[in-house]
Amino acid sequence: MSTENKAPTVRLPILHGYTKEFFEWCHKRELRFQRCQKCRAWRHPPRPMCTSCHSLQWEWAPSNGKGKVYCWTTVHQALDPAFAEAVPYAAVVVELDEGPRLTTWVTGISPDELRVGMPVELWFDAVTDEVTLPKFKPLG
Ligand code: ZN
């Protein structure tokens, strides 16, 4: 059994639209989420309209990069051969202090060590010249 959550990096995000903008901030090593300029609600994944007040006015607002493990699923059998060497790994949902939830990786620990509510902090993994992924590690 693996002692570390090895994040597969063979499947990268398709960079277009709001997703491209999100990852362009990550490439600059800034984690930003959309925030409504009318009601100040945060949202992710990116989309044009606020689900709280239906405003189309928004900004890319910076996150402090701290959050907690919300939930995860551990993959033991790769359905895609590209992930064969990574199993077991965990696809983790981190809830940021600001509220958005991000599906990501928590690195440096085994999936068996994950706990709901575990404090985590952001780090950036430049996996290619074009793509930098926001990942997390246990805090402290
Ligand atoms: Zn709003």
Tab-separated table of C-alpha atoms and ligand atoms in Angstrom:
chain	number	residue	atom	x	y	z
A	1	MET	CA	0.000	0.000	0.000
A	2	SER	CA	1.231	3.468	-0.864
A	3	THR	CA	2.405	5.726	1.912
A	4	GLU	CA	1.742	8.894	-0.043
A	5	ASN	CA	-1.176	10.256	-2.032
A	6	LYS	CA	0.456	10.254	-5.463
A	7	ALA	CA	-1.555	12.564	-7.612
A	8	PRO	CA	-1.926	11.459	-11.205
A	9	THR	CA	-1.088	14.285	-13.548
A	10	VAL	CA	-1.670	12.599	-16.891
A	11	ARG	CA	-5.161	14.024	-17.291
A	12	LEU	CA	-4.971	17.799	-17.278
A	13	PRO	CA	-7.728	20.397	-17.422
A	14	ILE	CA	-8.902	21.608	-20.810
A	15	LEU	CA	-8.070	25.300	-20.778
A	16	HIS	CA	-10.848	27.416	-22.202
A	17	GLY	CA	-13.408	29.934	-20.980
A	18	TYR	CA	-13.687	30.512	-17.228
A	19	THR	CA	-11.677	27.340	-16.570
A	20	LYS	CA	-8.776	28.849	-18.504
A	21	GLU	CA	-9.028	32.025	-16.425
A	22	PHE	CA	-9.079	29.999	-13.167
A	23	PHE	CA	-5.923	28.110	-14.177
A	24	GLU	CA	-4.216	31.276	-15.442
A	25	TRP	CA	-4.448	32.584	-11.854
A	26	CYS	CA	-3.061	29.256	-10.599
A	27	HIS	CA	-0.194	29.588	-13.063
A	28	LYS	CA	0.568	32.945	-11.387
A	29	ARG	CA	0.439	31.043	-8.076
A	30	GLU	CA	-2.733	32.713	-6.932
A	31	LEU	CA	-5.829	30.752	-5.979
A	32	ARG	CA	-8.816	32.860	-6.933
A	33	PHE	CA	-12.508	32.081	-7.120
A	34	GLN	CA	-15.388	33.985	-8.586
A	35	ARG	CA	-17.093	36.294	-6.104
A	36	CYS	CA	-20.359	38.091	-6.737
A	37	GLN	CA	-19.933	41.862	-6.669
A	38	LYS	CA	-23.556	42.360	-5.637
A	39	CYS	CA	-24.139	39.899	-2.753
A	40	ARG	CA	-20.457	38.914	-2.187
A	41	ALA	CA	-21.188	35.148	-2.493
A	42	TRP	CA	-18.231	32.970	-3.550
A	43	ARG	CA	-18.708	30.288	-6.184
A	44	HIS	CA	-16.912	27.413	-7.870
A	45	PRO	CA	-16.809	25.896	-10.472
A	46	PRO	CA	-16.807	29.134	-12.465
A	47	ARG	CA	-20.023	30.223	-14.171
A	48	PRO	CA	-21.486	33.475	-15.433
A	49	MET	CA	-24.349	34.002	-12.950
A	50	CYS	CA	-24.561	34.139	-9.155
A	51	THR	CA	-26.840	31.366	-7.884
A	52	SER	CA	-27.754	33.472	-4.832
A	53	CYS	CA	-28.851	36.761	-6.430
A	54	HIS	CA	-28.596	36.078	-10.208
A	55	SER	CA	-26.174	38.955	-10.721
A	56	LEU	CA	-23.807	38.781	-13.678
A	57	GLN	CA	-21.302	41.097	-11.960
A	58	TRP	CA	-18.367	39.210	-10.470
A	59	GLU	CA	-14.626	39.310	-9.862
A	60	TRP	CA	-11.767	36.853	-9.374
A	61	ALA	CA	-11.226	37.236	-5.617
A	62	PRO	CA	-8.155	35.803	-3.854
A	63	SER	CA	-8.435	32.894	-1.425
A	64	ASN	CA	-6.147	32.635	1.603
A	65	GLY	CA	-5.352	29.057	0.509
A	66	LYS	CA	-6.443	27.485	3.778
A	67	GLY	CA	-9.285	25.069	4.252
A	68	LYS	CA	-10.428	21.718	5.534
A	69	VAL	CA	-10.984	18.284	4.058
A	70	TYR	CA	-14.709	18.105	3.275
A	71	CYS	CA	-14.876	14.589	1.797
A	72	TRP	CA	-12.979	12.230	-0.494
A	73	THR	CA	-13.111	8.998	-2.390
A	74	THR	CA	-10.184	6.617	-2.560
A	75	VAL	CA	-9.529	4.986	-5.906
A	76	HIS	CA	-8.087	1.472	-5.542
A	77	GLN	CA	-8.568	0.216	-9.084
A	78	ALA	CA	-7.789	2.456	-12.020
A	79	LEU	CA	-10.502	2.374	-14.648
A	80	ASP	CA	-8.235	4.430	-16.923
A	81	PRO	CA	-4.782	2.858	-17.534
A	82	ALA	CA	-3.285	6.347	-17.280
A	83	PHE	CA	-3.965	6.207	-13.540
A	84	ALA	CA	-2.636	2.666	-12.982
A	85	GLU	CA	0.577	3.720	-11.272
A	86	ALA	CA	-1.181	6.219	-9.018
A	87	VAL	CA	-3.537	3.866	-7.175
A	88	PRO	CA	-4.462	4.006	-4.445
A	89	TYR	CA	-5.084	7.738	-4.540
A	90	ALA	CA	-7.768	9.992	-3.137
A	91	ALA	CA	-9.827	12.569	-5.004
A	92	VAL	CA	-10.420	15.072	-2.212
A	93	VAL	CA	-12.923	17.896	-1.880
A	94	VAL	CA	-11.386	20.735	0.142
A	95	GLU	CA	-13.646	23.431	1.540
A	96	LEU	CA	-11.756	26.729	1.536
A	97	ASP	CA	-12.079	29.190	4.420
A	98	GLU	CA	-14.003	31.478	2.065
A	99	GLY	CA	-16.547	28.749	1.302
A	100	PRO	CA	-15.863	27.379	-2.192
A	101	ARG	CA	-15.204	23.647	-2.455
A	102	LEU	CA	-12.463	22.430	-4.783
A	103	THR	CA	-11.855	18.861	-5.966
A	104	THR	CA	-8.114	18.423	-5.593
A	105	TRP	CA	-5.333	16.387	-4.033
A	106	VAL	CA	-4.011	16.313	-0.488
A	107	THR	CA	-0.396	15.267	-0.859
A	108	GLY	CA	2.216	13.964	1.551
A	109	ILE	CA	-0.098	11.566	3.353
A	110	SER	CA	-1.764	8.260	2.616
A	111	PRO	CA	-5.447	8.313	1.646
A	112	ASP	CA	-5.978	6.241	4.820
A	113	GLU	CA	-4.780	9.207	6.893
A	114	LEU	CA	-7.374	11.653	5.550
A	115	ARG	CA	-9.962	12.861	8.049
A	116	VAL	CA	-13.056	15.014	7.635
A	117	GLY	CA	-12.240	18.496	8.925
A	118	MET	CA	-8.458	18.014	8.623
A	119	PRO	CA	-6.870	21.483	8.197
A	120	VAL	CA	-4.962	21.812	4.920
A	121	GLU	CA	-3.055	24.516	3.097
A	122	LEU	CA	-2.462	25.249	-0.552
A	123	TRP	CA	0.623	24.592	-2.647
A	124	PHE	CA	1.020	24.863	-6.398
A	125	ASP	CA	2.278	22.014	-8.577
A	126	ALA	CA	3.558	23.196	-11.984
A	127	VAL	CA	2.879	19.942	-13.824
A	128	THR	CA	3.580	21.346	-17.304
A	129	ASP	CA	4.738	24.663	-18.750
A	130	GLU	CA	1.076	25.610	-19.215
A	131	VAL	CA	-0.718	23.965	-16.287
A	132	THR	CA	-0.205	24.603	-12.582
A	133	LEU	CA	-2.539	22.655	-10.309
A	134	PRO	CA	-3.674	23.824	-6.887
A	135	LYS	CA	-2.987	21.037	-4.397
A	136	PHE	CA	-3.067	20.843	-0.627
A	137	LYS	CA	-1.029	19.407	2.232
A	138	PRO	CA	-1.876	18.906	5.884
A	139	LEU	CA	-1.415	22.109	7.865
A	140	GLY	CA	1.313	22.081	10.470
B	1	ZN	ZN	-24.845	37.382	-5.820
